[in-house]
């Protein structure tokens, strides 16, 4: 399991979708954590739309308030607790009929605390139990606490068409796997989201076709660990060895799925997240190299540059194996962008281990990354078996050194685009000016340029004249071939 990409700007976003006239009840749903949680909120909104709920952004008028939670970082839990206290103040003082529920990873982990000890919620729903929400709501209406945190071996929500929440109408996430089999010692996901299972390929293709028909131009295939996608008729990834010869012969792995998506939707752009180094096979890189519409970007979390610490983390690769993989990726796609997750100050980390991480940054030359100091997560193997023995000030210093190296390299990497012409999918107004468009190139770098007569959803060729460490600045020179 990877530390998923957590976009700070999206944390706590409340979701809004088209209202159905016949729906009388109001749902306020907020999401924290990784992209999987935001995608799950879309599944929940779809289920509740059929139960008579329209979304609202006005908390005080909501009949049902749901918060989709994350257990990856302590900060997320603290934030969610504060939000729950606020919901309950509104419930007490303004809207006593309001019901409050917790969804997702934190729900699974803190079920007794929320319901019995602190009595701050009416309903607790784990990541595999969203279809049970209508039943749980009936329990709540009858005055009972409602809980379902049972982890499923089968549930992939393949039969639910997610309602696109807070969507720009151009980019969307499509979940292809759920759960994780990698027992990284710092990570709680295998315990909160269960064992790894993949979604039926036809349902994925159907969802992408539906998005294409609605005008979407880019899809990110999403999973705790997308590279290990494996469909053989249903069932857990770990049980594949017990599959029949026919199931094995007709199975679909991630390279095949990616190839099929890019072939069937040649005018649509594809990304994927998150990748696990030990499951990233060269067939996937070769499929990426073959298709113009698969973006030249891989989020490839490493967590540490030290083989000793990687072993302590129960990562299934060494420093040397990771470097070999990176060398092969650059060989097959020289123009690729890689990004990282790194944890500073993992238990027992020495200065030598830390230097190994800094030297790995210099070697790989990531364009960007997500860097954190280690914080012990209850329920993880590390919390049970390892002492959090690195002093806070040492963690902070090491994290700062990692960030400084990464920022320097990021600027150098972004500068390589100056003078080039890049393909950009126009997504929205630039943050700085409504006279400029903002979008991303194939390598996931943000590009801004004057609007002229282009519009969101257009693939535009932009000649880059300048950059900051994270943004390219240029002028449009015409439409890309993908538009023809």
Coordinates of C-alpha atoms in Angstrom, one line a residue:
X1 CA 0.0 0.0 0.0
X2 CA 1.2 3.5 -0.8
X3 CA 0.8 6.7 1.1
X4 CA -1.7 8.1 -1.4
X5 CA -1.6 11.5 -2.9
X6 CA -3.4 13.8 -0.5
X7 CA -4.2 17.1 -2.2
X8 CA -4.3 19.7 0.6
X9 CA -6.5 22.1 -1.4
X10 CA -9.2 19.5 -1.7
X11 CA -9.4 18.5 2.0
X12 CA -12.8 19.0 3.5
X13 CA -14.5 19.7 0.2
X14 CA -18.2 19.4 0.4
X15 CA -19.8 17.8 -2.6
X16 CA -22.5 19.2 -4.8
X17 CA -24.4 17.5 -7.7
X18 CA -27.5 18.2 -9.8
X19 CA -30.7 18.2 -7.8
X20 CA -33.5 15.8 -8.5
X21 CA -36.9 17.6 -8.2
X22 CA -38.5 14.6 -6.6
X23 CA -35.9 14.4 -3.8
X24 CA -37.0 16.0 -0.6
X25 CA -34.1 15.3 1.8
X26 CA -30.7 17.0 1.9
X27 CA -27.3 15.5 2.2
X28 CA -24.1 17.3 3.2
X29 CA -21.0 15.2 2.4
X30 CA -17.4 16.2 3.1
X31 CA -14.3 14.3 2.1
X32 CA -10.8 14.1 3.6
X33 CA -7.7 12.1 2.6
X34 CA -6.8 10.5 -0.7
X35 CA -8.4 10.4 -4.1
X36 CA -9.9 7.0 -3.3
X37 CA -12.0 8.7 -0.6
X38 CA -13.2 11.4 -3.0
X39 CA -14.2 8.7 -5.5
X40 CA -16.0 6.7 -2.8
X41 CA -18.0 9.8 -1.9
X42 CA -19.3 9.9 -5.4
X43 CA -20.4 6.3 -5.0
X44 CA -22.2 7.2 -1.7
X45 CA -23.9 10.2 -3.3
X46 CA -25.2 8.0 -6.1
X47 CA -26.6 5.5 -3.6
X48 CA -28.3 8.3 -1.6
X49 CA -29.7 10.1 -4.7
X50 CA -31.8 7.0 -5.2
X51 CA -32.9 7.2 -1.5
X52 CA -34.4 10.7 -1.9
X53 CA -31.4 12.9 -1.1
X54 CA -30.1 16.0 -2.9
X55 CA -26.7 17.4 -1.9
X56 CA -26.4 20.8 -0.2
X57 CA -23.5 23.0 0.8
X58 CA -25.5 24.5 3.6
X59 CA -24.7 22.4 6.7
X60 CA -27.5 23.8 8.8
X61 CA -30.3 22.6 6.5
X62 CA -28.9 19.0 6.0
X63 CA -31.0 16.0 7.1
X64 CA -27.9 13.8 6.9
X65 CA -24.3 14.9 7.3
X66 CA -21.5 12.4 6.3
X67 CA -17.8 12.8 6.6
X68 CA -15.6 10.5 4.6
X69 CA -12.4 10.0 6.6
X70 CA -8.8 9.1 6.3
X71 CA -6.5 7.3 8.8
X72 CA -3.2 7.8 7.0
X73 CA -2.1 10.9 8.9
X74 CA -2.8 12.2 12.4
X75 CA -3.6 15.6 11.0
X76 CA -6.6 14.2 9.1
X77 CA -8.0 12.6 12.2
X78 CA -7.7 15.7 14.3
X79 CA -9.4 17.7 11.6
X80 CA -12.3 15.2 11.3
X81 CA -12.8 15.2 15.1
X82 CA -13.1 19.0 15.1
X83 CA -15.6 18.8 12.2
X84 CA -17.7 16.2 14.1
X85 CA -17.8 18.5 17.1
X86 CA -19.0 21.3 14.9
X87 CA -21.7 19.2 13.3
X88 CA -22.9 18.2 16.7
X89 CA -23.1 21.8 17.8
X90 CA -25.3 22.6 14.8
X91 CA -27.4 19.5 15.6
X92 CA -27.8 20.6 19.2
X93 CA -28.5 24.3 18.6
X94 CA -30.1 24.6 15.1
X95 CA -31.3 21.3 13.5
X96 CA -32.1 18.5 16.1
X97 CA -33.4 16.2 13.3
X98 CA -29.9 16.1 11.6
X99 CA -28.2 12.7 11.6
X100 CA -24.4 12.5 11.5
X101 CA -22.4 9.6 10.0
X102 CA -18.7 8.7 9.6
X103 CA -17.6 6.9 6.5
X104 CA -14.3 5.4 5.3
X105 CA -11.0 4.3 7.0
X106 CA -11.4 6.1 10.3
X107 CA -14.9 4.7 10.7
X108 CA -13.5 1.1 10.6
X109 CA -10.8 1.9 13.1
X110 CA -12.6 4.1 15.7
X111 CA -16.1 2.6 15.5
X112 CA -16.6 1.9 19.3
X113 CA -15.1 5.3 20.2
X114 CA -17.5 7.2 17.9
X115 CA -20.6 5.3 18.8
X116 CA -20.3 4.1 22.4
X117 CA -17.7 6.2 24.2
X118 CA -18.0 9.6 22.7
X119 CA -21.6 9.3 21.3
X120 CA -20.7 11.8 18.6
X121 CA -22.3 10.1 15.6
X122 CA -25.4 8.1 14.7
X123 CA -23.9 5.9 12.0
X124 CA -20.5 4.4 11.2
X125 CA -19.9 2.9 7.7
X126 CA -16.7 1.2 6.6
X127 CA -15.4 1.4 3.0
X128 CA -17.0 -1.8 1.8
X129 CA -20.5 -1.2 3.3
X130 CA -21.8 1.8 1.4
X131 CA -24.6 -0.2 -0.3
X132 CA -25.9 -0.9 3.2
X133 CA -26.4 2.9 4.0
X134 CA -30.2 2.8 3.2
X135 CA -30.6 0.0 5.8
X136 CA -28.4 1.7 8.3
X137 CA -30.4 4.9 7.9
X138 CA -33.6 3.0 8.7
X139 CA -31.9 1.8 11.9
X140 CA -31.0 5.4 12.8
X141 CA -34.6 6.5 12.1
X142 CA -35.8 3.9 14.5
X143 CA -33.5 5.4 17.2
X144 CA -30.7 2.9 17.1
X145 CA -27.0 3.4 16.5
X146 CA -26.1 1.9 13.1
X147 CA -22.8 0.3 12.2
X148 CA -21.4 -1.7 9.4
X149 CA -17.6 -1.9 9.1
X150 CA -17.4 -5.5 7.7
X151 CA -14.7 -5.7 5.1
X152 CA -15.7 -7.6 2.0
X153 CA -13.8 -10.0 -0.2
X154 CA -15.9 -9.1 -3.2
X155 CA -17.2 -5.5 -3.1
X156 CA -15.9 -3.3 -5.9
X157 CA -18.9 -1.1 -6.5
X158 CA -18.7 -2.1 -10.2
X159 CA -22.4 -1.9 -10.6
X160 CA -22.8 1.7 -9.3
X161 CA -22.3 4.6 -11.7
X162 CA -20.7 7.3 -9.5
X163 CA -22.2 10.7 -9.4
X164 CA -19.4 13.1 -10.3
X165 CA -19.1 15.5 -7.4
X166 CA -17.5 18.9 -7.6
X167 CA -16.5 17.9 -11.1
X168 CA -14.9 20.2 -13.7
X169 CA -16.6 18.0 -16.3
X170 CA -13.1 17.3 -17.9
X171 CA -11.1 15.0 -15.6
X172 CA -12.5 12.1 -13.6
X173 CA -11.3 9.2 -11.4
X174 CA -12.3 5.6 -12.1
X175 CA -11.6 3.1 -9.3
X176 CA -10.2 -0.2 -10.6
X177 CA -9.1 -1.9 -7.4
X178 CA -10.0 -1.8 -3.8
X179 CA -8.0 -2.9 -0.7
X180 CA -4.3 -3.7 -0.5
X181 CA -2.2 -6.9 0.2
X182 CA 1.0 -5.1 1.0
X183 CA 1.5 -5.1 4.7
X184 CA 3.7 -2.0 4.9
X185 CA 4.4 -1.5 8.6
X186 CA 3.5 2.2 8.6
X187 CA 0.2 1.8 6.9
X188 CA -3.3 1.2 8.2
X189 CA -5.0 0.6 4.8
X190 CA -5.0 -3.3 4.7
X191 CA -6.8 -3.1 8.1
X192 CA -9.3 -0.4 7.1
X193 CA -9.9 -1.3 3.4
X194 CA -9.3 -5.0 3.4
X195 CA -7.7 -7.4 1.0
X196 CA -7.0 -6.5 -2.6
X197 CA -9.5 -7.3 -5.3
X198 CA -10.0 -6.0 -8.8
X199 CA -13.0 -4.7 -10.7
X200 CA -14.4 -6.5 -13.7
X201 CA -12.8 -4.9 -16.9
X202 CA -16.1 -4.5 -18.8
X203 CA -17.6 -2.4 -16.0
X204 CA -14.4 -0.1 -16.1
X205 CA -14.7 0.3 -19.9
X206 CA -18.5 1.1 -19.6
X207 CA -17.8 3.7 -17.0
X208 CA -15.1 5.3 -19.2
X209 CA -17.5 5.2 -22.2
X210 CA -20.2 7.0 -20.1
X211 CA -17.6 9.7 -19.1
X212 CA -16.6 10.1 -22.8
X213 CA -20.2 10.5 -23.8
X214 CA -20.6 13.3 -21.2
X215 CA -17.6 15.2 -22.6
X216 CA -14.9 14.1 -20.1
X217 CA -11.4 14.2 -21.7
X218 CA -9.1 12.6 -19.0
X219 CA -9.5 9.6 -16.7
X220 CA -7.2 8.6 -13.8
X221 CA -7.4 4.9 -13.1
X222 CA -7.4 4.7 -9.3
X223 CA -6.5 2.1 -6.7
X224 CA -4.5 1.6 -3.5
X225 CA -2.2 -0.2 -5.8
X226 CA -3.2 -0.1 -9.5
X227 CA -0.2 -2.0 -10.9
X228 CA -1.3 -5.2 -9.2
X229 CA -4.7 -5.1 -10.9
X230 CA -5.7 -8.6 -11.8
X231 CA -9.1 -9.8 -13.0
X232 CA -9.7 -13.5 -13.4
X233 CA -13.4 -13.7 -12.9
X234 CA -13.6 -12.2 -9.5
X235 CA -12.0 -13.0 -6.1
X236 CA -9.0 -11.8 -4.2
X237 CA -5.6 -11.2 -5.8
X238 CA -3.9 -13.5 -3.3
X239 CA -6.2 -16.4 -4.4
X240 CA -5.1 -16.2 -8.1
X241 CA -2.8 -19.3 -7.7
X242 CA -5.9 -21.4 -7.0
X243 CA -7.7 -20.2 -10.2
X244 CA -8.5 -22.7 -12.9
X245 CA -6.3 -22.9 -16.1
X246 CA -9.1 -21.2 -18.1
X247 CA -9.3 -18.4 -15.5
X248 CA -5.6 -17.9 -15.7
X249 CA -5.5 -18.0 -19.5
X250 CA -8.3 -15.3 -19.7
X251 CA -7.1 -13.1 -16.9
X252 CA -6.5 -9.4 -17.4
X253 CA -3.5 -7.6 -15.8
X254 CA -2.9 -3.9 -15.5
X255 CA -0.8 -3.6 -18.7
X256 CA -3.6 -5.2 -20.7
X257 CA -6.3 -3.1 -19.1
X258 CA -4.3 0.1 -19.7
X259 CA -3.7 -0.9 -23.3
X260 CA -7.4 -1.6 -23.9
X261 CA -8.4 1.8 -22.4
X262 CA -5.9 3.7 -24.5
X263 CA -6.9 1.8 -27.7
X264 CA -10.7 2.1 -27.3
X265 CA -10.6 5.7 -26.3
X266 CA -7.8 7.3 -28.5
X267 CA -9.0 10.9 -28.0
X268 CA -9.1 10.5 -24.2
X269 CA -6.1 10.9 -22.0
X270 CA -5.2 8.4 -19.2
X271 CA -3.3 8.6 -16.0
X272 CA -3.1 6.1 -13.1
X273 CA -2.4 6.2 -9.4
X274 CA -0.9 4.9 -7.1
X275 CA 1.9 2.6 -8.2
X276 CA 3.8 0.2 -6.1
X277 CA 7.5 -0.4 -7.1
X278 CA 7.5 -4.1 -6.8
X279 CA 4.3 -4.5 -8.9
X280 CA 5.4 -2.0 -11.6
X281 CA 6.2 -4.3 -14.5
X282 CA 8.0 -3.2 -17.6
X283 CA 5.0 -4.3 -19.7
X284 CA 3.1 -1.3 -18.3
X285 CA 6.0 1.1 -19.3
X286 CA 6.0 -0.4 -22.8
X287 CA 2.2 0.1 -23.1
X288 CA 2.7 3.7 -22.0
X289 CA 5.4 4.2 -24.6
X290 CA 3.2 2.8 -27.3
X291 CA 0.2 5.2 -26.7
X292 CA 0.4 9.0 -27.1
X293 CA -2.8 9.3 -24.9
X294 CA -1.2 7.7 -21.8
X295 CA 0.5 10.4 -19.8
X296 CA 4.2 10.3 -19.3
X297 CA 3.9 10.4 -15.5
X298 CA 4.2 7.8 -12.7
X299 CA 3.7 8.3 -9.0
X300 CA 6.2 5.8 -7.7
X301 CA 6.4 6.0 -3.9
X302 CA 9.7 4.9 -2.4
X303 CA 9.3 5.9 1.3
X304 CA 13.0 5.7 2.0
X305 CA 16.4 5.4 0.2
X306 CA 17.8 3.0 2.7
X307 CA 17.4 -0.8 2.0
X308 CA 17.6 -1.4 5.8
X309 CA 14.7 1.0 6.5
X310 CA 12.7 -0.4 3.5
X311 CA 13.0 -3.8 5.1
X312 CA 11.8 -2.4 8.5
X313 CA 8.9 -0.9 6.6
X314 CA 8.2 -4.3 5.0
X315 CA 8.5 -2.7 1.5
X316 CA 8.9 -5.5 -1.0
X317 CA 11.9 -4.0 -2.8
X318 CA 15.5 -2.8 -2.0
X319 CA 17.1 0.5 -2.9
X320 CA 19.0 -1.3 -5.7
X321 CA 15.8 -2.9 -7.2
X322 CA 14.1 0.5 -7.1
X323 CA 17.1 2.1 -8.9
X324 CA 17.0 -0.6 -11.6
X325 CA 13.3 0.0 -12.1
X326 CA 13.9 3.7 -12.5
X327 CA 16.7 3.2 -14.9
X328 CA 14.5 1.0 -17.1
X329 CA 11.6 3.5 -17.0
X330 CA 13.9 6.3 -18.1
X331 CA 15.4 4.0 -20.8
X332 CA 11.9 3.2 -22.3
X333 CA 10.4 6.7 -21.8
X334 CA 13.2 9.3 -21.5
X335 CA 10.7 12.2 -21.1
X336 CA 8.8 10.7 -18.2
X337 CA 8.1 12.4 -14.9
X338 CA 8.4 10.5 -11.6
X339 CA 7.1 11.7 -8.3
X340 CA 7.6 10.2 -4.8
X341 CA 6.3 9.7 -1.3
X342 CA 9.0 9.8 1.4
X343 CA 8.7 9.3 5.2
X344 CA 11.4 11.0 7.3
X345 CA 12.3 9.7 10.7
X346 CA 10.9 6.2 10.5
X347 CA 11.8 4.2 13.7
X348 CA 15.5 3.3 14.0
X349 CA 16.5 5.6 11.0
X350 CA 20.1 6.7 11.4
X351 CA 21.9 9.6 9.8
X352 CA 23.4 7.2 7.3
X353 CA 19.9 6.0 6.3
X354 CA 18.8 9.6 5.9
X355 CA 21.8 10.3 3.7
X356 CA 20.7 7.3 1.5
X357 CA 17.3 9.0 1.0
X358 CA 19.0 12.3 0.0
X359 CA 21.3 10.5 -2.4
X360 CA 18.3 8.6 -3.9
X361 CA 16.6 11.9 -4.6
X362 CA 19.7 13.2 -6.4
X363 CA 19.8 10.0 -8.4
X364 CA 16.2 9.6 -9.5
X365 CA 15.5 13.4 -9.9
X366 CA 11.8 13.4 -9.1
X367 CA 9.8 16.3 -10.5
X368 CA 7.7 16.5 -7.3
X369 CA 6.9 14.6 -4.2
X370 CA 4.9 14.2 -1.0
X371 CA 7.1 14.2 2.0
X372 CA 6.1 13.7 5.6
X373 CA 7.8 13.0 8.9
X374 CA 6.8 9.7 10.5
X375 CA 3.8 9.8 12.8
X376 CA 2.7 6.6 14.5
X377 CA -0.7 5.4 13.2
X378 CA -2.7 3.2 15.7
X379 CA -3.5 -0.2 14.3
X380 CA -0.4 -0.4 12.1
X381 CA 2.3 -3.1 12.6
X382 CA 4.9 -0.3 13.4
X383 CA 2.7 1.0 16.2
X384 CA 2.4 -2.4 17.7
X385 CA 6.0 -3.6 17.3
X386 CA 8.3 -0.6 16.9
X387 CA 9.2 2.3 19.2
X388 CA 8.8 5.7 17.7
X389 CA 12.4 6.5 18.7
X390 CA 13.5 9.4 16.5
X391 CA 13.2 12.8 18.4
X392 CA 10.7 15.2 16.9
X393 CA 13.4 17.9 16.2
X394 CA 15.5 15.3 14.3
X395 CA 12.5 14.3 12.2
X396 CA 11.8 17.9 11.4
X397 CA 15.4 18.6 10.4
X398 CA 15.6 15.5 8.1
X399 CA 12.2 16.3 6.5
X400 CA 13.4 19.9 5.9
X401 CA 16.6 18.6 4.2
X402 CA 14.6 16.3 2.0
X403 CA 12.2 19.1 1.0
X404 CA 15.1 21.4 0.2
X405 CA 16.8 18.9 -2.1
X406 CA 13.5 18.0 -3.8
X407 CA 12.6 21.7 -4.4
X408 CA 16.0 22.4 -6.0
X409 CA 15.6 19.3 -8.3
X410 CA 12.0 20.2 -9.1
X411 CA 13.0 23.6 -10.4
X412 CA 15.8 22.1 -12.5
X413 CA 13.4 19.4 -13.9
X414 CA 10.7 22.0 -14.7
X415 CA 13.2 24.2 -16.5
X416 CA 13.8 21.4 -19.1
X417 CA 10.4 22.3 -20.7
X418 CA 11.4 26.0 -21.4
X419 CA 11.7 26.4 -25.2
X420 CA 9.6 23.2 -25.8
X421 CA 6.1 23.0 -27.1
X422 CA 3.9 20.8 -24.9
X423 CA 0.4 19.4 -25.1
X424 CA -2.0 20.7 -22.5
X425 CA -5.5 19.7 -21.5
X426 CA -7.3 23.0 -20.6
X427 CA -9.0 22.4 -17.2
X428 CA -9.9 25.7 -15.6
X429 CA -9.0 29.4 -15.0
X430 CA -5.5 30.0 -13.8
X431 CA -5.4 30.8 -10.0
X432 CA -3.5 34.0 -10.7
X433 CA -5.6 35.4 -13.5
X434 CA -9.0 34.8 -15.1
X435 CA -7.5 35.9 -18.4
X436 CA -5.3 32.7 -18.5
X437 CA -6.2 29.0 -18.7
X438 CA -4.6 26.4 -16.5
X439 CA -4.1 22.8 -17.4
X440 CA -1.5 20.0 -17.2
X441 CA 0.9 18.6 -19.7
X442 CA 1.5 14.8 -20.2
X443 CA 4.1 14.9 -17.3
X444 CA 1.4 16.4 -14.9
X445 CA 3.2 19.8 -14.7
X446 CA 0.7 22.7 -14.5
X447 CA 0.8 25.0 -17.5
X448 CA -0.8 28.5 -17.7
X449 CA -1.3 30.5 -20.9
X450 CA -3.5 33.3 -22.3
X451 CA -7.0 32.2 -23.1
X452 CA -7.5 33.5 -26.6
X453 CA -10.3 31.4 -28.2
X454 CA -9.6 28.1 -26.5
X455 CA -12.0 26.5 -24.0
X456 CA -11.9 23.9 -21.2
X457 CA -11.6 20.4 -22.6
X458 CA -9.4 21.5 -25.5
X459 CA -6.0 19.8 -26.1
X460 CA -3.8 22.8 -26.9
X461 CA -0.1 23.0 -27.9
X462 CA 1.7 25.5 -25.8
X463 CA 5.2 26.9 -26.4
X464 CA 6.9 27.3 -23.0
X465 CA 8.8 30.5 -22.4
X466 CA 9.3 30.6 -18.6
X467 CA 8.6 28.6 -15.4
X468 CA 8.6 28.5 -11.6
X469 CA 9.5 25.4 -9.7
X470 CA 6.0 24.0 -10.2
X471 CA 4.3 25.9 -13.1
X472 CA 5.1 26.3 -16.8
X473 CA 4.2 29.6 -18.5
X474 CA 3.7 29.9 -22.3
X475 CA 1.5 30.8 -25.2
X476 CA -0.8 28.6 -27.3
X477 CA 0.3 27.8 -30.8
X478 CA -2.6 25.7 -32.0
X479 CA -4.7 22.6 -31.2
X480 CA -3.0 19.2 -30.6
X481 CA -3.4 16.3 -33.0
X482 CA -5.6 14.5 -30.5
X483 CA -8.3 17.2 -31.3
X484 CA -8.6 16.1 -34.9

